Short mmCIF file of C-alpha atoms in Angstrom, two decimals:
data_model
loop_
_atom_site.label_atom_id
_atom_site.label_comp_id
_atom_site.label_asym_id
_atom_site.label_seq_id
_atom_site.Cartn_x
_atom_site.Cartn_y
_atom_site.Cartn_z
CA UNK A 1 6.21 30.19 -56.49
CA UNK A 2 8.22 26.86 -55.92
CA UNK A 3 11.76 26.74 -55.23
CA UNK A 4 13.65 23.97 -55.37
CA UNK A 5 16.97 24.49 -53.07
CA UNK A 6 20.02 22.16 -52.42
CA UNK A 7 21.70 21.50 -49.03
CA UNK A 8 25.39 19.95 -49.05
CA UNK A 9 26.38 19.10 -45.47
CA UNK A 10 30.32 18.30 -44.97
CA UNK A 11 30.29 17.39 -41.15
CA UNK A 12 33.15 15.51 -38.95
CA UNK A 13 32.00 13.18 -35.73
CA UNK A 14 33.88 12.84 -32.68
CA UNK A 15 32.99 11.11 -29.93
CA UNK A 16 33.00 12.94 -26.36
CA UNK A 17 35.38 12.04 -23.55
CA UNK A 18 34.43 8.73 -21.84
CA UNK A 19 33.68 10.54 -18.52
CA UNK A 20 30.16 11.63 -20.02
CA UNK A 21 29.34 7.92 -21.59
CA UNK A 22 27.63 5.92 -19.43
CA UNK A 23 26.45 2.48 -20.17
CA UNK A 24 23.44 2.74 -22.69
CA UNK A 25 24.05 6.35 -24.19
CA UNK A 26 26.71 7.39 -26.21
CA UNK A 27 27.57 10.99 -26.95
CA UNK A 28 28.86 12.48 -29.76
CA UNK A 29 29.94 15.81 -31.12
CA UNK A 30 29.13 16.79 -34.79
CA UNK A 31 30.84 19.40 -36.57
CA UNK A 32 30.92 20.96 -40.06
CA UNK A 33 29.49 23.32 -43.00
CA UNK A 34 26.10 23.17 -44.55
CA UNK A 35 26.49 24.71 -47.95
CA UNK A 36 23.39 26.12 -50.50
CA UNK A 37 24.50 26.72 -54.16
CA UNK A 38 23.10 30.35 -54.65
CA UNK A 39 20.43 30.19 -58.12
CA UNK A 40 21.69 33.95 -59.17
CA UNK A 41 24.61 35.87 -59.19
CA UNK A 42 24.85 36.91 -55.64
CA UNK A 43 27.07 33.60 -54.19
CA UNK A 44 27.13 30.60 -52.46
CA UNK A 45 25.36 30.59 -48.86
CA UNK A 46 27.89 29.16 -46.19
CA UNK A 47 26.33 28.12 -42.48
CA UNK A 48 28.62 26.61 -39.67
CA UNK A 49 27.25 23.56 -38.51
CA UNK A 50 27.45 22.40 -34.58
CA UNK A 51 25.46 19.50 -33.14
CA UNK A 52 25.72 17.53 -30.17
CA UNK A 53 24.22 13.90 -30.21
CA UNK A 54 23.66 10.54 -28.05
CA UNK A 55 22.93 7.39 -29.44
CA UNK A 56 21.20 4.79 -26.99
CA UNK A 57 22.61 1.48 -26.52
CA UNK A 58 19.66 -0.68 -27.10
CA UNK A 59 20.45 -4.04 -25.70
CA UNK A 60 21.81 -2.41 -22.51
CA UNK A 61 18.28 -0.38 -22.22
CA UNK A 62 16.38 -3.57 -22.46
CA UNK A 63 18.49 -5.73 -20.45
CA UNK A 64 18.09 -2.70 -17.55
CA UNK A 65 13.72 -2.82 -18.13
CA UNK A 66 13.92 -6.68 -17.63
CA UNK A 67 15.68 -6.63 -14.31
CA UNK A 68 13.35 -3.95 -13.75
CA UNK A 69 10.60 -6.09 -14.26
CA UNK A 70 11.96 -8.82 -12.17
CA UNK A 71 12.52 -6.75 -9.57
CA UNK A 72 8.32 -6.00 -9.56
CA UNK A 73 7.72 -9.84 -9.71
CA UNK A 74 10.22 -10.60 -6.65
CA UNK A 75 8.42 -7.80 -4.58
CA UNK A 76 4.90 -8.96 -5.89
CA UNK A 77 5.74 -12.12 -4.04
CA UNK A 78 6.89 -11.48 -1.63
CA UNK A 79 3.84 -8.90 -0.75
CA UNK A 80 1.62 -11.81 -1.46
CA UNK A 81 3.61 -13.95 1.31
CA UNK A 82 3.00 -11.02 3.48
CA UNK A 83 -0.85 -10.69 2.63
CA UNK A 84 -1.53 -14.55 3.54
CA UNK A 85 0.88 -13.89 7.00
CA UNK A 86 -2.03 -11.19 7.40
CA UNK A 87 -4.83 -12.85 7.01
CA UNK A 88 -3.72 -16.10 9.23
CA UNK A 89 -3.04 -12.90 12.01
CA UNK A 90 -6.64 -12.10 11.57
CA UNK A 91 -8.48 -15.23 10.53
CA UNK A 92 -11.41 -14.41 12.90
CA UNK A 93 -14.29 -11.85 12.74
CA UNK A 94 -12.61 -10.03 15.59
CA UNK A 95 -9.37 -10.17 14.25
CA UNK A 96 -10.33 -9.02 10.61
CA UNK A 97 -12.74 -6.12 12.06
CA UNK A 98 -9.90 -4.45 13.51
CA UNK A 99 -8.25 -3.72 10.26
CA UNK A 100 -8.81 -0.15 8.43
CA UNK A 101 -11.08 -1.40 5.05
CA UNK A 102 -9.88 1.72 3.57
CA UNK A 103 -5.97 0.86 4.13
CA UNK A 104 -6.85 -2.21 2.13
CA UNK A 105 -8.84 -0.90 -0.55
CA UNK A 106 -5.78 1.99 -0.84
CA UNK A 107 -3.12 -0.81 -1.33
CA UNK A 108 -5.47 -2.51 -3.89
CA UNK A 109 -6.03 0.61 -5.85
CA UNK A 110 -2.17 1.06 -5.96
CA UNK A 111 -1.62 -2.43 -7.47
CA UNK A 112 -4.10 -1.99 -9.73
CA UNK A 113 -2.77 1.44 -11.04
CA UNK A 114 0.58 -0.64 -11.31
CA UNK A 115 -0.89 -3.73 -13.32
CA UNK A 116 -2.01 -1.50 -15.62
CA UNK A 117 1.07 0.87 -16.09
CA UNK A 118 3.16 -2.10 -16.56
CA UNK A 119 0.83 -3.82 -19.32
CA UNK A 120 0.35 -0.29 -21.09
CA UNK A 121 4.28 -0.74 -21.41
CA UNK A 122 4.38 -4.30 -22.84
CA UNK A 123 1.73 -3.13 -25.54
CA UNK A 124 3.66 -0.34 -25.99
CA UNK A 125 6.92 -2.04 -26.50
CA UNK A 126 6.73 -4.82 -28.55
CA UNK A 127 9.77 -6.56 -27.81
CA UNK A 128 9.69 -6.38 -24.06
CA UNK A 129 6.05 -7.60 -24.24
CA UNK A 130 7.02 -10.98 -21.94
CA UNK A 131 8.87 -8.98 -19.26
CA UNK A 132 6.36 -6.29 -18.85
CA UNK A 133 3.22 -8.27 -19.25
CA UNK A 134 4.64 -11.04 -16.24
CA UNK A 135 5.54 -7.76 -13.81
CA UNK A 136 1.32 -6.80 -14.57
CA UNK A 137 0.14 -10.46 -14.10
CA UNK A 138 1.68 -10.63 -10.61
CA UNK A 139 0.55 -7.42 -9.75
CA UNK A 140 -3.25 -8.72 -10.91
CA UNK A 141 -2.93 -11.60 -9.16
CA UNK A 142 -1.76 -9.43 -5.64
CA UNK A 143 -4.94 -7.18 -6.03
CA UNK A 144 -7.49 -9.18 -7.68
CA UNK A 145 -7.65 -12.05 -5.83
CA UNK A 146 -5.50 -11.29 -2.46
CA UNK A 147 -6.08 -7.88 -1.58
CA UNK A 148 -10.19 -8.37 -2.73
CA UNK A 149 -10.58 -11.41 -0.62
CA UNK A 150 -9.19 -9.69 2.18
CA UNK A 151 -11.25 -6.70 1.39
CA UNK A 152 -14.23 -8.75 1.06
CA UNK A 153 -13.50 -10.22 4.57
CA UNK A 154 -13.04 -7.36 6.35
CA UNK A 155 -16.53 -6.10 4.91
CA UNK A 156 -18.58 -9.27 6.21
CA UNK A 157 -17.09 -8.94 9.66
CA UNK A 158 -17.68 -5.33 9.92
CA UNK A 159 -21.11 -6.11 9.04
CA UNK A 160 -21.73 -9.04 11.14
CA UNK A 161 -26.00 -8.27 11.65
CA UNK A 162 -26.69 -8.68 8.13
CA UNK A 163 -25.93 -12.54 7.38
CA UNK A 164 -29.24 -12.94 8.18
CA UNK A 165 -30.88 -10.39 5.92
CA UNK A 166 -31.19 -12.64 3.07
CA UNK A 167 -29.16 -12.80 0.01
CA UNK A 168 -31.07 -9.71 -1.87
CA UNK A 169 -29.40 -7.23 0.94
CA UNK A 170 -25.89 -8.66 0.98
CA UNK A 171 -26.01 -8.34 -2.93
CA UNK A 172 -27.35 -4.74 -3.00
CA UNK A 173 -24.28 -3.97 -0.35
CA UNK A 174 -21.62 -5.91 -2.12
CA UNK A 175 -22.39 -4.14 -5.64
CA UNK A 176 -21.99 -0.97 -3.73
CA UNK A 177 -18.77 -1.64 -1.51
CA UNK A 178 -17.52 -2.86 -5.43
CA UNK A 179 -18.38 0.02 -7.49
CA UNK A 180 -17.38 2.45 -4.81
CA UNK A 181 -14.06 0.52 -5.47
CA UNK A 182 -13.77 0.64 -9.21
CA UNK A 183 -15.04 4.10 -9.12
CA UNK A 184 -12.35 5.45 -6.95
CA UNK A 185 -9.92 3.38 -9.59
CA UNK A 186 -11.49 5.28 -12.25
CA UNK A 187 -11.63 8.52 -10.95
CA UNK A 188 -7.82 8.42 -9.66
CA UNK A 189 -6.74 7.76 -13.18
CA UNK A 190 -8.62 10.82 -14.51
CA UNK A 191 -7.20 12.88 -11.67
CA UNK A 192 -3.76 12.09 -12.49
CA UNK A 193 -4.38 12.42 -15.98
CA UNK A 194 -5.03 16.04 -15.25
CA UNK A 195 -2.79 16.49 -12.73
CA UNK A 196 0.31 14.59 -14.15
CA UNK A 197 2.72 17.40 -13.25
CA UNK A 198 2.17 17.05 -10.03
CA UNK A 199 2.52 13.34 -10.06
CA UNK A 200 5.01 13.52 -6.95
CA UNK A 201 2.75 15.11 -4.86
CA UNK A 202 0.03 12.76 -5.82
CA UNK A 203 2.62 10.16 -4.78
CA UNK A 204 2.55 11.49 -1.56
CA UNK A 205 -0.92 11.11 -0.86
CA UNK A 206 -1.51 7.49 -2.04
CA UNK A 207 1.73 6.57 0.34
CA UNK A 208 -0.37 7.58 2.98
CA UNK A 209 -1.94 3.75 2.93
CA UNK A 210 -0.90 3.49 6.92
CA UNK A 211 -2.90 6.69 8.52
CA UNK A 212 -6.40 5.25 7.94
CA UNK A 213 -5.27 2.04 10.08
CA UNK A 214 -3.66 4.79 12.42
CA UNK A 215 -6.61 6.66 13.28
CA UNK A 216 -9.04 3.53 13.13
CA UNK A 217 -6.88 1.85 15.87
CA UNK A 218 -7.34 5.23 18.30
CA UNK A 219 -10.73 5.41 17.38
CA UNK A 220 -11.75 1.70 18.12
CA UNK A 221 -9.01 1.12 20.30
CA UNK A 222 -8.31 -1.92 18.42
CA UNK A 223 -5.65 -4.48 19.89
CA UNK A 224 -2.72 -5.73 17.47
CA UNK A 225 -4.81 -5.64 14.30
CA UNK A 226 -1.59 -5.97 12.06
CA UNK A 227 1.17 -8.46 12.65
CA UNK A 228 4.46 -6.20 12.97
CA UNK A 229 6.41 -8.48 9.97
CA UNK A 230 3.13 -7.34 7.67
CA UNK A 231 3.62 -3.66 8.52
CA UNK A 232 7.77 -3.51 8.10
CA UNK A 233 7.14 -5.84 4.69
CA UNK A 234 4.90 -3.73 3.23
CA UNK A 235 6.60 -0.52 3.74
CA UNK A 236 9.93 -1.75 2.61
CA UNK A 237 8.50 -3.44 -0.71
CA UNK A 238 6.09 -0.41 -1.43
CA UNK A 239 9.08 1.94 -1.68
CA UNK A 240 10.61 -0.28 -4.08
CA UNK A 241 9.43 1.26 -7.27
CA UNK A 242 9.36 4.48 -6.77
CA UNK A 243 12.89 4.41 -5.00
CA UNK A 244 13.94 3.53 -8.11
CA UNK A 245 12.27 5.30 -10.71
CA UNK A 246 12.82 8.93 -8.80
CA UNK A 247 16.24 7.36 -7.07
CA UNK A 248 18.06 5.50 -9.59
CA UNK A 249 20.27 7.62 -11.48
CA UNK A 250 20.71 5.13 -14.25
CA UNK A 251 16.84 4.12 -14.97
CA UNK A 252 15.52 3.18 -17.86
CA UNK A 253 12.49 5.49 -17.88
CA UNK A 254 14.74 8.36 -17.63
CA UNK A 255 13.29 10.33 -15.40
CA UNK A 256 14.46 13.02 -13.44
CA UNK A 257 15.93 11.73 -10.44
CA UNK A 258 15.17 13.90 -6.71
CA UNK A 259 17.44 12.70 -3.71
CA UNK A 260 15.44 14.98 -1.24
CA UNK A 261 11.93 13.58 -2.60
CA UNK A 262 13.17 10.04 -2.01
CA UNK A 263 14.44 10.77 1.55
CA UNK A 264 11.27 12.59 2.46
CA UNK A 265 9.16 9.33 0.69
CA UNK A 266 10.97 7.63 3.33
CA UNK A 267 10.67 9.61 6.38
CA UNK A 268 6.96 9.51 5.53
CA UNK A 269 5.86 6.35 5.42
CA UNK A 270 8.39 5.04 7.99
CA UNK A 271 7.05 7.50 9.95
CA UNK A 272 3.60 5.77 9.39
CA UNK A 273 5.22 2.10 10.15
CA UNK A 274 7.06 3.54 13.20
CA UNK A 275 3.47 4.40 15.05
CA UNK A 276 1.85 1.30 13.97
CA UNK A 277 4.59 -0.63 15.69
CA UNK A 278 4.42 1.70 18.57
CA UNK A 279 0.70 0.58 19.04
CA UNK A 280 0.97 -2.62 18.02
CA UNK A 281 3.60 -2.95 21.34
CA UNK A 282 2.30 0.24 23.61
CA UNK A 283 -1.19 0.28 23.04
CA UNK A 284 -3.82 2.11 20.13
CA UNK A 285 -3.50 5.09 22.30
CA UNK A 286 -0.39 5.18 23.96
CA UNK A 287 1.07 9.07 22.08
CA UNK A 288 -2.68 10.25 22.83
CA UNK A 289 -2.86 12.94 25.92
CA UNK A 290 -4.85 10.56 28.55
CA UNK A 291 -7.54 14.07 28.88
CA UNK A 292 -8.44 13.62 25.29
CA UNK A 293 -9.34 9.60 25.72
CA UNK A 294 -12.67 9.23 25.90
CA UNK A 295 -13.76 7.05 28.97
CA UNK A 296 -13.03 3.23 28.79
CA UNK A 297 -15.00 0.34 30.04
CA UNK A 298 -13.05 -0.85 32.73
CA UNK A 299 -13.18 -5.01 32.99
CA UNK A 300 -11.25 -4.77 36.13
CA UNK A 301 -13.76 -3.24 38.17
CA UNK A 302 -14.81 -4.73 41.66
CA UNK A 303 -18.36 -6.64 41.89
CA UNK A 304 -21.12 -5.14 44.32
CA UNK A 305 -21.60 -9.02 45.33
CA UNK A 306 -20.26 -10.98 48.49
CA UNK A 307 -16.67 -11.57 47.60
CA UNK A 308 -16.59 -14.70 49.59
CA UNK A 309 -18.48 -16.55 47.35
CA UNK A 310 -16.83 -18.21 43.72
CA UNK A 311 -18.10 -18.89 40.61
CA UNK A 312 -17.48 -20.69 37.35
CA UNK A 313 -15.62 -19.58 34.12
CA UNK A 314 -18.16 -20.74 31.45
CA UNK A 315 -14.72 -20.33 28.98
CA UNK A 316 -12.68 -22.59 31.05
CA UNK A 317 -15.32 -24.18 33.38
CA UNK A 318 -12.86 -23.66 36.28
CA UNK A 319 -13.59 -22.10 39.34
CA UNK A 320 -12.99 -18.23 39.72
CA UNK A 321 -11.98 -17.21 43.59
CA UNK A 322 -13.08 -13.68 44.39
CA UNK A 323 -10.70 -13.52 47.07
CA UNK A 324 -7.46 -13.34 44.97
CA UNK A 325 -6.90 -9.79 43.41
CA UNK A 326 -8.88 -8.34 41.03
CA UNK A 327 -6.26 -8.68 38.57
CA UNK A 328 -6.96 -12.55 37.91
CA UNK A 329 -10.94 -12.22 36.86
CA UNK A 330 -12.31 -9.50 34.86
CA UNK A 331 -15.96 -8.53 34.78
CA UNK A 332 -18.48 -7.19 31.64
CA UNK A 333 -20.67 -4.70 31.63
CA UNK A 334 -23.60 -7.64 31.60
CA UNK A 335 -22.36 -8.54 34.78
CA UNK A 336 -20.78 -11.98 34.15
CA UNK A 337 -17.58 -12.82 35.58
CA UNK A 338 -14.47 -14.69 33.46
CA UNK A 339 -10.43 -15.50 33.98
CA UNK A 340 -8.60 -12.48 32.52
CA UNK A 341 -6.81 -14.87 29.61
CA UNK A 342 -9.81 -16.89 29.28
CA UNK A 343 -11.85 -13.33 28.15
CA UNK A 344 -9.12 -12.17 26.21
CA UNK A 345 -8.49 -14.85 24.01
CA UNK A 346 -12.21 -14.84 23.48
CA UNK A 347 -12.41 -11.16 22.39
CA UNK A 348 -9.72 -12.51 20.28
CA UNK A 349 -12.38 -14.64 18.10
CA UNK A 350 -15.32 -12.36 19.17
CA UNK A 351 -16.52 -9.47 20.64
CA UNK A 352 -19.54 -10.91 22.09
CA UNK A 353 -20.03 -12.02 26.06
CA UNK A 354 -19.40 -15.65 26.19
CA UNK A 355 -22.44 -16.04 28.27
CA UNK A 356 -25.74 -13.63 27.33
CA UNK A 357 -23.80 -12.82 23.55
CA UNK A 358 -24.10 -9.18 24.30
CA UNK A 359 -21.79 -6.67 22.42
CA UNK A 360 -18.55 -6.18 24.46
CA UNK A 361 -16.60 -3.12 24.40
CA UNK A 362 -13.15 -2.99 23.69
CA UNK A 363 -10.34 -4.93 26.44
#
């Protein structure tokens, strides 16, 4: 049975006080009568009306997404500036084995993740296209060609024995160290696809980027593998987005801001940065109990030979004098003798004995 009803609205609109506007929502109040002309003879139906409204201020919102998006290009470079201050810090196969291949793979995942969220948005939004798609080509450019090299680089000096193996073998293990990479990418996005209400917590857990360089500097007792302006940069420009999509109280996104979530981002990851700087200046195990170190080579140990006799620094070809203190010469486990700066700035390059090329332990 069809029924064909009329509606007459009679409604007034006020606007609300100007202490609840803010700059790109307006909010008004609607009130009024909705009428229905009865179709027999038992009357007119009368409803009260009451609605409460906002009306967005579009230029404002896109003005506030493209200093949003500047904002991402400005850190982008920067973190690129900070990447190439990296890799000059360890430009040798010593140098660029110390660093954690899973704290750079972590970073790289997150800029991917990023690079896609922000192009998703320029499709998305038509007319902030330009702005969005410039934020996801810097963040490409940071994890495609940066954060890969460097990845790539710390892989060949990890894996120093197998230059020689012939190009069949180093192809076989760089298609695996590559899809392990993309499949982690893919898998994350499923995860938090799933997951999505607990995006915060997932947060969490991919701010982490710091502990695997953490524990690989106790376990290898590595020596400065991260220059301390790469370490502050990077935490300070990685809480830059999230600081202000869960901080800013006037975003764009409009999402639910937490102040406690942002200060315990904070105290997490500076908590991170603060122990890399302590063993970047202390030592790799200085906040380790000394009875749960395992036992260390130790380069200062006295020689079983005649200690009136010298011998030659193959490093520096100068003269080393047994007789000083046992400070000024240190001595590998291959038994070859070397000035204490002169070996150091060797292990520097490589870990390999200057004389016999025998594995060294760590200095």
């Amino acid at each position: 049975m069809e029924k064909h009803c009329n509606i007459e609205i009679a409604a007034q609109i006020s606007r609300a006080s100007s202490t609840q506007n803010s700059g790109d929502k307006d909010y008004f109040h609607i009130e009024g009568l909705m009428e229905s002309p009865a179709v027999d003879d038992d009357g007119d139906c009368f409803s009260p009306l009451l609605l409460n409204a906002t009306s967005i201020n579009v230029e404002v919102y896109y003005n506030k997404a493209v200093n949003y998006t500047l904002m991402v290009t400005f850190v982008s470079f920067l973190q690129v500036l900070l990447l190439i201050r990296q890799m000059e810090h360890s430009n040798t196969q010593s140098g660029a084995a110390k660093v954690s291949i899973v704290m750079i793979g972590q970073q790289a995942i997150m800029d991917s993740y990023l690079c896609l969220l922000h192009l998703t948005a320029g499709i998305l939004v038509e007319s902030l296209f330009n702005a969005f798609a410039t934020a996801a080509f810097f963040k490409f450019v940071v994890f495609s060609i940066f954060e890969m090299r460097y990845l790539l680089a710390i892989w060949k000096a990890t894996r120093p024995s197998n230059s020689g193996e012939g190009w069949e073998t180093m192809r076989r293990e760089l298609s695996f160290l590559y899809s392990r990479f993309y499949g982690i990418l893919l898998g994350g996005i499923l995860i938090m696809y799933e997951l999505h209400n607990y995006m915060r917590w997932i947060l969490l857990v991919m701010y982490s980027f710091w502990i695997p360089q953490i524990v690989a500097n106790v376990v290898r007792d590595s020596r400065k593998p991260l220059h301390p302006y790469y370490i502050l940069g990077m935490t300070v420009t990685r809480l830059a987005i999230p600081l202000y999509v869960f901080g800013c109280p006037k975003n764009f996104m409009r999402v639910e801001t937490s102040k406690a979530w942002c200060i315990g981002l904070c105290a997490f990851i500076g908590f991170q940065a603060a122990v890399l700087l302590l063993q970047h200046y202390f030592g790799s195990r200085c906040f380790v109990p000394r009875k749960m170190l395992p036992e260390k080579y130790n380069y200062y140990r006295r020689l079983d030979h005649d200690v009136n006799r010298s011998r030659d620094c193959v490093i520096c070809m100068a003269t080393i004098d047994l007789r000083r203190r046992t400070n000024d010469c240190m001595v590998t486990p291959c038994e070859h003798l070397f000035h204490s700066g002169c070996l150091q700035r060797w292990t520097d390059i490589k870990m390999e004995c200057p004389t016999c090329r025998r594995t060294l332990p760590p200095a």
